[in-house]
PDB file of C-alpha atoms in Angstrom:
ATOM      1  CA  UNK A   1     -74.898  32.497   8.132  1.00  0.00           C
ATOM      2  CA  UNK A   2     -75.922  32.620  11.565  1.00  0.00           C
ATOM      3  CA  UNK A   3     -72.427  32.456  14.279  1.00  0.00           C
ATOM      4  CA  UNK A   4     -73.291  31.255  17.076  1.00  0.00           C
ATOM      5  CA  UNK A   5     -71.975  31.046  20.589  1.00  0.00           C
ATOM      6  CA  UNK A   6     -70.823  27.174  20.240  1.00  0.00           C
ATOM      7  CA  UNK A   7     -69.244  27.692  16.672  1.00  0.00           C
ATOM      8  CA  UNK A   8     -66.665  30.339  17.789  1.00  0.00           C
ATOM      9  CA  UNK A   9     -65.993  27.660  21.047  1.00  0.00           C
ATOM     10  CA  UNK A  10     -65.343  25.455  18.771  1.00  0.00           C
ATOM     11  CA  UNK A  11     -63.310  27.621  16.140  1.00  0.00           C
ATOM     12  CA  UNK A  12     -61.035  29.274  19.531  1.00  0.00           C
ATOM     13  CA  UNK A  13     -60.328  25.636  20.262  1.00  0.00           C
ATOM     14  CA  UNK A  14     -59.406  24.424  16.610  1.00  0.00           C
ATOM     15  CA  UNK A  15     -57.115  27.561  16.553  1.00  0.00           C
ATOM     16  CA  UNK A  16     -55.560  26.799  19.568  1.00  0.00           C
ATOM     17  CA  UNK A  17     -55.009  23.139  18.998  1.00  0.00           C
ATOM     18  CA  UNK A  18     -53.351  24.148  15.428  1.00  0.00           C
ATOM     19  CA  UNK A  19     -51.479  26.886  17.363  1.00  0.00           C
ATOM     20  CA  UNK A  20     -50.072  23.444  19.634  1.00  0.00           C
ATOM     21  CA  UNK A  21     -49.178  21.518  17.300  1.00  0.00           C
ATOM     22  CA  UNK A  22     -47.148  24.085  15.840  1.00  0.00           C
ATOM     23  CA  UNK A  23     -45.634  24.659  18.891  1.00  0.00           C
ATOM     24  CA  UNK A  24     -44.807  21.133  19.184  1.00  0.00           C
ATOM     25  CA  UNK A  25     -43.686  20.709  15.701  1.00  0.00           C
ATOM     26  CA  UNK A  26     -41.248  23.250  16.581  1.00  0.00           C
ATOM     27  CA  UNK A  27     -39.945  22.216  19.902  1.00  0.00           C
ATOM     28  CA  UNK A  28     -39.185  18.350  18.253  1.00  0.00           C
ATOM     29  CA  UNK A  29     -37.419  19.857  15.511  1.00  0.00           C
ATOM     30  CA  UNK A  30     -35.102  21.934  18.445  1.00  0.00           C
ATOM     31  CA  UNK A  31     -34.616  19.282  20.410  1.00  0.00           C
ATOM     32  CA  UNK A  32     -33.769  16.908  17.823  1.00  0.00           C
ATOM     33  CA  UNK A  33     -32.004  19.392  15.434  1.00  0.00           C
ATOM     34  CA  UNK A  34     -33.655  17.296  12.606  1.00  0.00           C
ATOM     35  CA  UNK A  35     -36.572  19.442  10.311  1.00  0.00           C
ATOM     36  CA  UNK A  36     -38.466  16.165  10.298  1.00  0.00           C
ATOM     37  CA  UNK A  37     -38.836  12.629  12.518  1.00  0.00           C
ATOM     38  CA  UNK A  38     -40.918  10.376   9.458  1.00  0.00           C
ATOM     39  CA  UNK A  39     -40.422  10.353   6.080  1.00  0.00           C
ATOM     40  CA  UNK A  40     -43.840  10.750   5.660  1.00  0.00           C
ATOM     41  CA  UNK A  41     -43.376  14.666   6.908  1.00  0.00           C
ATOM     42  CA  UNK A  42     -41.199  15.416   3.910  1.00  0.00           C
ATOM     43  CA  UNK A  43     -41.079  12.565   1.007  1.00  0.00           C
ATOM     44  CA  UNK A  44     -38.715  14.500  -1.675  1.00  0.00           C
ATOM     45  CA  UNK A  45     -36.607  15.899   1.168  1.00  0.00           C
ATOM     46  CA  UNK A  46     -36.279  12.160   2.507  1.00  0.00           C
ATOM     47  CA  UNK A  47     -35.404  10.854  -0.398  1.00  0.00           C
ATOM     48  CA  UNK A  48     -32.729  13.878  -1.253  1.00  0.00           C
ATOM     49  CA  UNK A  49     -31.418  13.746   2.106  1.00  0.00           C
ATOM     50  CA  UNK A  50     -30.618   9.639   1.328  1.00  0.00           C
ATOM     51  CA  UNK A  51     -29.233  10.768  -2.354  1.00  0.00           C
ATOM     52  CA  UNK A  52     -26.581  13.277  -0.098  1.00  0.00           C
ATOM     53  CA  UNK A  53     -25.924  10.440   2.077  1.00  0.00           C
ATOM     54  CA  UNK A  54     -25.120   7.720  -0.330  1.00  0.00           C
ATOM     55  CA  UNK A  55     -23.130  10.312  -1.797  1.00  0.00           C
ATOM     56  CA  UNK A  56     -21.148  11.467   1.047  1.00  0.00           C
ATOM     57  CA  UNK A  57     -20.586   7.712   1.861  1.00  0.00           C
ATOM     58  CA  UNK A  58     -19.390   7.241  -1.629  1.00  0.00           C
ATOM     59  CA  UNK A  59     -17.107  10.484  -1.112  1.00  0.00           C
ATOM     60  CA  UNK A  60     -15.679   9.293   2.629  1.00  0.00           C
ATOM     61  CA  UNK A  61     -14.599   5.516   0.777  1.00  0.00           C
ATOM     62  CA  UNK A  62     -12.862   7.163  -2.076  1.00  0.00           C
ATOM     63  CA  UNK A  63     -10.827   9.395   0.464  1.00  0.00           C
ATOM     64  CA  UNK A  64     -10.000   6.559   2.258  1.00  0.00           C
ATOM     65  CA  UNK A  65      -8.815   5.403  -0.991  1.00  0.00           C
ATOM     66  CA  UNK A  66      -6.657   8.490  -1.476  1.00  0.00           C
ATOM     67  CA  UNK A  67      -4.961   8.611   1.389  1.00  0.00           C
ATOM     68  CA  UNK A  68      -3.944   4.733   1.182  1.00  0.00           C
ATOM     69  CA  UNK A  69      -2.582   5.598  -1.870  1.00  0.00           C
ATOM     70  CA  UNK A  70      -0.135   8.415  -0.063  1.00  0.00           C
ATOM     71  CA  UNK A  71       0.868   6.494   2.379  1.00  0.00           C
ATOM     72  CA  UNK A  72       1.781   3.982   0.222  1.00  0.00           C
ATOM     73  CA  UNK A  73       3.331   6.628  -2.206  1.00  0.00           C
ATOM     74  CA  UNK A  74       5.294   8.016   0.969  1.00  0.00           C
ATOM     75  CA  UNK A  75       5.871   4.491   1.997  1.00  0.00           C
ATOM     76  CA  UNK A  76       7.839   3.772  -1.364  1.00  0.00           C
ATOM     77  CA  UNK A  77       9.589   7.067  -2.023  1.00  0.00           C
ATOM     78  CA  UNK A  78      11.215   6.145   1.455  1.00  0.00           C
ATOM     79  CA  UNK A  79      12.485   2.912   0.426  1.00  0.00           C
ATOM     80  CA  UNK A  80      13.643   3.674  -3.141  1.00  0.00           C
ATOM     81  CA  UNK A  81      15.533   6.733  -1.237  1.00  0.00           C
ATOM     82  CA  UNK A  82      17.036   3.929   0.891  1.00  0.00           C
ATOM     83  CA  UNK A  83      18.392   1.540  -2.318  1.00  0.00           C
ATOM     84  CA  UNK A  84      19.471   4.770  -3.907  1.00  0.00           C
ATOM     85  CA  UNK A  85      21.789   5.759  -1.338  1.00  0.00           C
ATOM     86  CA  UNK A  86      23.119   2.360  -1.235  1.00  0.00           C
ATOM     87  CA  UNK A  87      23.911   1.992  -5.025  1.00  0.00           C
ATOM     88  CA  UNK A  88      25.846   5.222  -4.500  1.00  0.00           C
ATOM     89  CA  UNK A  89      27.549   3.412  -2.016  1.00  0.00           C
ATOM     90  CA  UNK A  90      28.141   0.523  -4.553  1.00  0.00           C
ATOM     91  CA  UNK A  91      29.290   2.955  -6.978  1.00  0.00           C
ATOM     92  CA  UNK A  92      31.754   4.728  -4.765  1.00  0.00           C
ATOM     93  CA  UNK A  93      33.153   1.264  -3.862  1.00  0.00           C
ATOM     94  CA  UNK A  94      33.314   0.205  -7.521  1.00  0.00           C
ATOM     95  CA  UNK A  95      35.314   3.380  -8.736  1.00  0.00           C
ATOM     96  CA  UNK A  96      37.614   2.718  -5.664  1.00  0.00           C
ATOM     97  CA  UNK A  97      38.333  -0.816  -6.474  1.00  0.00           C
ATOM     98  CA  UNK A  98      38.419  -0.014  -9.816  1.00  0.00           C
ATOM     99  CA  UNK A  99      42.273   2.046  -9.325  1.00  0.00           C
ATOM    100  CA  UNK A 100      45.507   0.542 -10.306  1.00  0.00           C
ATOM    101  CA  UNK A 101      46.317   1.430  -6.453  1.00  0.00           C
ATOM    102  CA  UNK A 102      44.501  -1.882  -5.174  1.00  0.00           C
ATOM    103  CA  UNK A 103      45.388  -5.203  -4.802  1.00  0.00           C
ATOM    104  CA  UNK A 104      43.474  -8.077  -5.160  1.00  0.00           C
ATOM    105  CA  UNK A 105      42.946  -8.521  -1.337  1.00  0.00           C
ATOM    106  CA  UNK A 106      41.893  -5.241  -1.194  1.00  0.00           C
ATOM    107  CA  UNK A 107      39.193  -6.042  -3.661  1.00  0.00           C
ATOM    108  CA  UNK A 108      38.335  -9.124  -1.554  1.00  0.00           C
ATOM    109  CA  UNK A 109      37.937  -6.957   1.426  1.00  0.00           C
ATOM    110  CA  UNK A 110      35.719  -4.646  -1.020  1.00  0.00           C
ATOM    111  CA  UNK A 111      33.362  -7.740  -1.814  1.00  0.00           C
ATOM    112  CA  UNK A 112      32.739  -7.988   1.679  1.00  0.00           C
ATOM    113  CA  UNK A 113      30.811  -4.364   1.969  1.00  0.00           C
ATOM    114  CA  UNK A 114      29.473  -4.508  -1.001  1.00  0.00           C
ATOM    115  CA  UNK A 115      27.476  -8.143  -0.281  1.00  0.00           C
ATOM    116  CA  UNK A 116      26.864  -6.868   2.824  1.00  0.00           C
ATOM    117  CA  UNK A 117      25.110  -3.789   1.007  1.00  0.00           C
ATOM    118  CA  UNK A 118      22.594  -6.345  -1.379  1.00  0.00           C
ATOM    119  CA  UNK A 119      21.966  -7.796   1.970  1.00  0.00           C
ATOM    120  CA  UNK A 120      20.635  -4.613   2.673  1.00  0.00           C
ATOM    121  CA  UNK A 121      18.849  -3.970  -0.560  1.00  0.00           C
ATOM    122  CA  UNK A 122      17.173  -7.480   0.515  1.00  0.00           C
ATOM    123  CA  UNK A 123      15.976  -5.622   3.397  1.00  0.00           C
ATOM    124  CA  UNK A 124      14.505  -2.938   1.859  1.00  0.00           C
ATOM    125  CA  UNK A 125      12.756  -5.385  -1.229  1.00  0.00           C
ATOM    126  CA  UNK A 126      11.536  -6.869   1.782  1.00  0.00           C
ATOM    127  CA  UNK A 127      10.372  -4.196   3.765  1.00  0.00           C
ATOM    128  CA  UNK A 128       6.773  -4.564   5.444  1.00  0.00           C
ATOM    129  CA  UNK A 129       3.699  -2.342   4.946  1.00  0.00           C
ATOM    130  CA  UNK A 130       0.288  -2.632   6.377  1.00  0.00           C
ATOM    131  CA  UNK A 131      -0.315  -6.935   6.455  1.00  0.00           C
ATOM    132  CA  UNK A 132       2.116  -7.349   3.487  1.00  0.00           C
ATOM    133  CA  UNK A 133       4.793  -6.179   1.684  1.00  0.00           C
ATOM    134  CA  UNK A 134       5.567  -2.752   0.257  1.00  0.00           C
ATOM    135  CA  UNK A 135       7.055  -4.322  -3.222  1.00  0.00           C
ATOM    136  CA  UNK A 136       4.478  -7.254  -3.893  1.00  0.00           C
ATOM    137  CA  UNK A 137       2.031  -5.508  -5.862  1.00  0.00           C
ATOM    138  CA  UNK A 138      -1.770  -7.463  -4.926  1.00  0.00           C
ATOM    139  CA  UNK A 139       0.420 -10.199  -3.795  1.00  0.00           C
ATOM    140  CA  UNK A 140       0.950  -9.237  -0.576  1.00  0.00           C
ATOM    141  CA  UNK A 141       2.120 -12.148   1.232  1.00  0.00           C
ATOM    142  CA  UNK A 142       4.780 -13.294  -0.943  1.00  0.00           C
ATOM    143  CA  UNK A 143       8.704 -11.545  -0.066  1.00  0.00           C
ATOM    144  CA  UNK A 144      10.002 -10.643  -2.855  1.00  0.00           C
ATOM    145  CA  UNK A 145      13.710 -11.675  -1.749  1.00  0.00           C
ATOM    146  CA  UNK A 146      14.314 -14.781  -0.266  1.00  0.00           C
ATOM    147  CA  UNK A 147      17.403 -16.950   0.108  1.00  0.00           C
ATOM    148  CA  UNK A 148      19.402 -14.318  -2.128  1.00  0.00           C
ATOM    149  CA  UNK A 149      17.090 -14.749  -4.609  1.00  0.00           C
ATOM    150  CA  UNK A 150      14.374 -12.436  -6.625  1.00  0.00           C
ATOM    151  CA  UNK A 151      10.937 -13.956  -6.352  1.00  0.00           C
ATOM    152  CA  UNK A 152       8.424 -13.662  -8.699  1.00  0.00           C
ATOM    153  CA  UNK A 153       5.977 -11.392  -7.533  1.00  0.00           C
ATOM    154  CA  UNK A 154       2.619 -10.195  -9.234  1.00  0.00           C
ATOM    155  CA  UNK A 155       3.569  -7.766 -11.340  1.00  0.00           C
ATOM    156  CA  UNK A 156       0.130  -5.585 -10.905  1.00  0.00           C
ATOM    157  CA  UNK A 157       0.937  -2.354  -9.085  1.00  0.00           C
ATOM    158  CA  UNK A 158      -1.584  -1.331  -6.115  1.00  0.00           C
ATOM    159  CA  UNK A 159      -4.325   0.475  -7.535  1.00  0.00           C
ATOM    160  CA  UNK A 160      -6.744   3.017  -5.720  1.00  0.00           C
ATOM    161  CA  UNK A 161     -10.136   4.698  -6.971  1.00  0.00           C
ATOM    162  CA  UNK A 162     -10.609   7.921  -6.378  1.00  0.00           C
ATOM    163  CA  UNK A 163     -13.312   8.798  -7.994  1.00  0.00           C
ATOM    164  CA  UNK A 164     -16.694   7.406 -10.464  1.00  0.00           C
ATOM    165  CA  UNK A 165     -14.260   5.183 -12.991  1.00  0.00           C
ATOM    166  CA  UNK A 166     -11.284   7.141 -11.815  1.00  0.00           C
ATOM    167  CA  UNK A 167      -8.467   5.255 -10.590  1.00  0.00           C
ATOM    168  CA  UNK A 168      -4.234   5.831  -9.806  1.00  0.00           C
ATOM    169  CA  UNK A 169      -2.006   2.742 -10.375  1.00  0.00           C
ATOM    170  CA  UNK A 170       0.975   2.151  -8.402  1.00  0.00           C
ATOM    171  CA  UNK A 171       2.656   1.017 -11.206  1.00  0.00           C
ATOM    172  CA  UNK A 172       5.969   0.259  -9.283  1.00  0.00           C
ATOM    173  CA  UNK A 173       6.591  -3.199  -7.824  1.00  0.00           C
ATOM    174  CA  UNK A 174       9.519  -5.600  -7.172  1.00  0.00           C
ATOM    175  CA  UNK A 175       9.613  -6.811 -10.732  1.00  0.00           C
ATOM    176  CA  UNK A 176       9.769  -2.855 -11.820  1.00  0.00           C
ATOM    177  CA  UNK A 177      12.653  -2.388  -9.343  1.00  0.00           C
ATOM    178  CA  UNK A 178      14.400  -4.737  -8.425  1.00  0.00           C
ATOM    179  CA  UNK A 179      13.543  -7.268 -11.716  1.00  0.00           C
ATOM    180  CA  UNK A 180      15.155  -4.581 -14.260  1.00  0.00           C
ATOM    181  CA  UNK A 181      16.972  -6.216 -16.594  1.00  0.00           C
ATOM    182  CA  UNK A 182      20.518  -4.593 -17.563  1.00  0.00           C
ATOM    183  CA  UNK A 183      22.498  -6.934 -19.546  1.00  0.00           C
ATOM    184  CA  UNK A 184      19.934  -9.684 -18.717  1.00  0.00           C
ATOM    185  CA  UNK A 185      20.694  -8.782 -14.844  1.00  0.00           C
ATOM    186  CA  UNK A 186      18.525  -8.053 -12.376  1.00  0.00           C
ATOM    187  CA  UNK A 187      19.876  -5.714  -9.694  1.00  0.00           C
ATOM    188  CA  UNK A 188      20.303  -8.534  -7.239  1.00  0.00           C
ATOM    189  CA  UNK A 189      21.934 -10.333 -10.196  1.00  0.00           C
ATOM    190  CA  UNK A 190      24.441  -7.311 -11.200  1.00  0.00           C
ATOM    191  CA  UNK A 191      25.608  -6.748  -7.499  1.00  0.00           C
ATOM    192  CA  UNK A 192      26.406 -10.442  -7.158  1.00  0.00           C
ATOM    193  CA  UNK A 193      28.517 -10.265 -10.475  1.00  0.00           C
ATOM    194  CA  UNK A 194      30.676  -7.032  -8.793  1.00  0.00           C
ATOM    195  CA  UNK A 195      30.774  -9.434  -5.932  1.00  0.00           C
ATOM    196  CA  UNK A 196      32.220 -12.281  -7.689  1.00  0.00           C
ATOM    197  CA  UNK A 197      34.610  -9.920  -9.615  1.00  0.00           C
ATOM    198  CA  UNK A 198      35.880  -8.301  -6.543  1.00  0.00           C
ATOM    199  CA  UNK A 199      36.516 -11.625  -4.858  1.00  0.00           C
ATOM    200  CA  UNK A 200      38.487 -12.795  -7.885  1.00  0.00           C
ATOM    201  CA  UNK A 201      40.649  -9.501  -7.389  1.00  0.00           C
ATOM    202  CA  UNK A 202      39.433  -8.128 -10.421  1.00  0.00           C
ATOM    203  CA  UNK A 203      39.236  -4.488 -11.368  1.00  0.00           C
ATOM    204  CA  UNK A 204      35.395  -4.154 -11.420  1.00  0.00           C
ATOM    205  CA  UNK A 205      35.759  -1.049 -13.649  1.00  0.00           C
ATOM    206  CA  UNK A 206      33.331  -2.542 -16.301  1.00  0.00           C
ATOM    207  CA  UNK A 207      30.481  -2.696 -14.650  1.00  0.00           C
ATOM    208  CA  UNK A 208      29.922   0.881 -13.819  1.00  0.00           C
ATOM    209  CA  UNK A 209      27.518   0.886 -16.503  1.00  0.00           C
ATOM    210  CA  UNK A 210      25.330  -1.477 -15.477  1.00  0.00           C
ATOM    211  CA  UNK A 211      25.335  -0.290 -12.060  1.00  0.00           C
ATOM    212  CA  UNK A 212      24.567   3.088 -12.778  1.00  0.00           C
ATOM    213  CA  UNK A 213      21.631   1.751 -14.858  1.00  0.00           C
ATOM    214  CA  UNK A 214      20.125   0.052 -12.549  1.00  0.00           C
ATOM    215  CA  UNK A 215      20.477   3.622 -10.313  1.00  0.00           C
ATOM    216  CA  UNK A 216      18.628   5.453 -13.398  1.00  0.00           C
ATOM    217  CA  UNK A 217      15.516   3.282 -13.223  1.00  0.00           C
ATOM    218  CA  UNK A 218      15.753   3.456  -9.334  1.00  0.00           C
ATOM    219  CA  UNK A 219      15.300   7.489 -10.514  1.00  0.00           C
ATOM    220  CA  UNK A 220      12.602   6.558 -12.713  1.00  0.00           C
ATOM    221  CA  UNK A 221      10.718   4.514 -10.444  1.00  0.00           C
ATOM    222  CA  UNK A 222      10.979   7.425  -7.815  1.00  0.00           C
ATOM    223  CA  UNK A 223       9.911   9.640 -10.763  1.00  0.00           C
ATOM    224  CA  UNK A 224       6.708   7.505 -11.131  1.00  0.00           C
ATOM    225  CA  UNK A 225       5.618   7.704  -7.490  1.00  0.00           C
ATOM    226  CA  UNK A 226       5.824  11.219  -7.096  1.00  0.00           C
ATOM    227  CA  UNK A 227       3.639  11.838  -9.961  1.00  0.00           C
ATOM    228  CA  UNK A 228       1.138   9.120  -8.428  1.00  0.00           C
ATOM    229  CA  UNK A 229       1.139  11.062  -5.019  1.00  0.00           C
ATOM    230  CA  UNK A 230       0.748  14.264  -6.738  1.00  0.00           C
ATOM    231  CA  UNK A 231      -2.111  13.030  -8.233  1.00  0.00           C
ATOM    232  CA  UNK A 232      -3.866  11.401  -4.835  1.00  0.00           C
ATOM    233  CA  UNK A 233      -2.901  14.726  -3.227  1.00  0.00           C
ATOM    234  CA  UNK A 234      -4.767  16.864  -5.606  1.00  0.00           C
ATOM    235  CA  UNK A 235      -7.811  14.215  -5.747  1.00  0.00           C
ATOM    236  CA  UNK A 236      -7.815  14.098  -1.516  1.00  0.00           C
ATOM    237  CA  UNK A 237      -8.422  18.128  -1.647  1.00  0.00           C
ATOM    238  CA  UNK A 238     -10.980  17.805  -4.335  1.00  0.00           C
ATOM    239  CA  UNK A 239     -12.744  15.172  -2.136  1.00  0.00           C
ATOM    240  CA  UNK A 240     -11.700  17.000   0.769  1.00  0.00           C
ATOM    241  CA  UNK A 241     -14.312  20.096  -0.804  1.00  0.00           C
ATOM    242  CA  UNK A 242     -16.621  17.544  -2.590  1.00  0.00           C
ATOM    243  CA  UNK A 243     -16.998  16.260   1.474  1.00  0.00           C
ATOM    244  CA  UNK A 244     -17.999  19.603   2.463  1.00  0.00           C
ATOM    245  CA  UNK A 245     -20.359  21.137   0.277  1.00  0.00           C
ATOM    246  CA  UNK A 246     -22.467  17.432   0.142  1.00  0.00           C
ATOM    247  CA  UNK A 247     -22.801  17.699   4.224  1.00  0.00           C
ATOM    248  CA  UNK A 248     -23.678  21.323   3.904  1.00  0.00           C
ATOM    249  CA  UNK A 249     -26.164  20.372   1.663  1.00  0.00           C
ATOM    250  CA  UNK A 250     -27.291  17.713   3.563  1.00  0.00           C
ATOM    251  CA  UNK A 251     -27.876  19.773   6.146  1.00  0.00           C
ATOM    252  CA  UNK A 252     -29.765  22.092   4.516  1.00  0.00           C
ATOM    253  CA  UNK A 253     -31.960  19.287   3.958  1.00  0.00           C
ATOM    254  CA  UNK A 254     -32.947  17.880   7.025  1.00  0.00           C
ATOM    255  CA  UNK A 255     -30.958  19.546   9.409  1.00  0.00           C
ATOM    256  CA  UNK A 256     -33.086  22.363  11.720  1.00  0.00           C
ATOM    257  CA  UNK A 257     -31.983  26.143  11.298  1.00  0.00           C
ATOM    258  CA  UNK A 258     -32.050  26.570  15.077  1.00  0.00           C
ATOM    259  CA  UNK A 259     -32.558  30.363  15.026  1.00  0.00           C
ATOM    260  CA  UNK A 260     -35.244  30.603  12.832  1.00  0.00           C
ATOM    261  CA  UNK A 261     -36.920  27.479  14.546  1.00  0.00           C
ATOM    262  CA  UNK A 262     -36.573  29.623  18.002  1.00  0.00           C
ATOM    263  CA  UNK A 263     -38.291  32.503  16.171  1.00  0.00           C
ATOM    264  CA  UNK A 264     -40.903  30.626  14.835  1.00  0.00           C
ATOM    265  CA  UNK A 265     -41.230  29.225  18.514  1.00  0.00           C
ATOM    266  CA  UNK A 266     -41.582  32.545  19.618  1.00  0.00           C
ATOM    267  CA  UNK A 267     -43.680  34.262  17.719  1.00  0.00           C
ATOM    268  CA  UNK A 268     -45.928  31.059  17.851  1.00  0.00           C
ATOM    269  CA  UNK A 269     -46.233  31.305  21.909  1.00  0.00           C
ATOM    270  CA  UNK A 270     -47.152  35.100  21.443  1.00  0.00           C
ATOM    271  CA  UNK A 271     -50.155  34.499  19.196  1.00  0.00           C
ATOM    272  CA  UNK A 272     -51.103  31.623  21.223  1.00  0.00           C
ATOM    273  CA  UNK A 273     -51.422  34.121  24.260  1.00  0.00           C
ATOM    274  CA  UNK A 274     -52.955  36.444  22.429  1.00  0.00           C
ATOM    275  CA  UNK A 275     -55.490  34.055  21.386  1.00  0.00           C
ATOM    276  CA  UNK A 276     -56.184  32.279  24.604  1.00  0.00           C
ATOM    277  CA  UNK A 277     -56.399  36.441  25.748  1.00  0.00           C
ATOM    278  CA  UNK A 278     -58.786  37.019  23.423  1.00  0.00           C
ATOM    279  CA  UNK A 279     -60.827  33.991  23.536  1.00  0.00           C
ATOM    280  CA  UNK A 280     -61.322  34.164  27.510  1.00  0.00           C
ATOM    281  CA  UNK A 281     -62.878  37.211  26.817  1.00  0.00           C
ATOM    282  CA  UNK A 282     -64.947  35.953  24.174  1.00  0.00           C
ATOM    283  CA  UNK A 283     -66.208  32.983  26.308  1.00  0.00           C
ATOM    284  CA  UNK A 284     -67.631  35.063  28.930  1.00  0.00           C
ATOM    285  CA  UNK A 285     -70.018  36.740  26.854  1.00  0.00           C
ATOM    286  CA  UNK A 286     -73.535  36.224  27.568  1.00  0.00           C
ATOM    287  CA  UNK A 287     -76.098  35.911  24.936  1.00  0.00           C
ATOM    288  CA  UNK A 288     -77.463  39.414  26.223  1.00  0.00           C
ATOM    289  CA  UNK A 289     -74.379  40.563  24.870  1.00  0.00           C
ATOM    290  CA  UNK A 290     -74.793  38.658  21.673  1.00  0.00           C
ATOM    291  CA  UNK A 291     -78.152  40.386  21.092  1.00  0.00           C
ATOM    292  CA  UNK A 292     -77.264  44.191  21.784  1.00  0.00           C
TER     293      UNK A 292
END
């Protein structure tokens, strides 16, 4: 086939406008730091990239999640520390009051710190987290003591998921706390008894039992949110990883490798030179010097 003078123009200039558009292909994915601007460019990268995303939003919610859960868990171990140390207080008061050294008015002055105390365990049932309560379970705007007097609470622990169908459950609430039943007592209900029995001048000696009961489960409820928070500690640095290798895959994806782009560039601009070098030369030729 016969090459003539026009063809190569017109190859040198299809060259050149490939070599462009390159160029320019590579310049918008520097300056945007994205590989490509329509998901036309790249359909199965598009539609991987959007997988990673929905992903990585899934992963972000369920670390939110977690680290409610903590708080929460750190929340609680605070307060059940706080109703521990007063039952110890209780108990010191009751073994006091319970010697033959004490008189009744002594007792009676006894009952006086230790109502003062369940006014303080009040406190604590009552104590505020986020927009509700610490102790209500889901029922968040309900106190759980009010007018000396247990309320019934939902008894569903706060629950967070963590993962595809995997979930933690607070488990402990007012009803699990407070609510325990020791002789068909609450522990609202067994400090009012050493109350009464105090202000009688009674030797309160009896109910050691039940109060030291009521500072097991205390134990056990502490017991139970440590293992919770364990657990939302070990999920949160699973997430934590699961967090980072999605984005770095993600970015793999659509994200621009800057350096090689700026090769790329390069090496693009040199040929382009070398071309337009080249083709000057060509273009110049005269069909005298096509026919030698």
């Amino acid at each position: 086939m016969r090459i003539t003078h026009q063809m190569a123009a017109q190859q040198f200039m299809q060259n050149i406008q490939r070599n462009n558009t390159a160029m320019e292909k590579l310049q918008g994915q520097i300056s945007s730091g994205k590989k490509f601007e329509k998901i036309s460019d790249q359909p199965s990268a598009t539609l991987q990239g959007l997988t990673y995303r929905s992903t990585l939003s899934q992963v972000e919610q369920y670390k939110k999640n977690a680290q409610d859960g903590i708080d929460w868990s750190t929340a609680m171990d605070g307060a059940l520390g706080n109703v521990t140390d007063v039952l110890h207080r209780v108990r010191e008061l009751t073994v006091e009051a319970s010697s033959d050294t004490l008189n009744e008015n002594d007792r009676k002055n006894v009952a006086v710190e230790i109502r003062s105390l369940m006014q303080q365990v009040g406190n604590i049932a009552n104590t505020a987290y986020g927009s509700g309560y610490l102790f209500s379970g889901t029922d968040l705007n309900t106190p759980p003591y009010q007018n000396g007097v247990l309320q019934q609470t939902n008894q569903m622990g706060k629950e967070w998921t963590i993962g595809q169908g995997i979930s933690v459950n607070g488990k402990v609430h007012a009803s699990s706390v407070f609510g325990f039943s020791v002789e068909g007592k609450n522990l609202f209900e067994t400090l009012e008894g050493l109350a009464e029995t105090l202000e009688n001048g009674e030797n309160p000696g009896s109910l050691l039992n039940s109060i030291d009961s009521q500072t097991d489960n205390l134990i056990t409820q502490r017991t139970i949110v440590g293992t919770n928070q364990n657990l939302l500690e070990l999920a949160a640095n699973k997430l934590d990883q699961s967090q980072f290798l999605t984005k770095k895959m993600l970015s793999d994806t659509q994200d621009t490798n800057v350096a090689e782009a700026f090769t790329e560039l390069t090496l693009q601009e040199t040929a382009l030179k070398a071309a337009l070098n080249a083709g000057g030369k060509t273009m110049q030729l005269s069909l005298a010097d096509f026919l030698r």
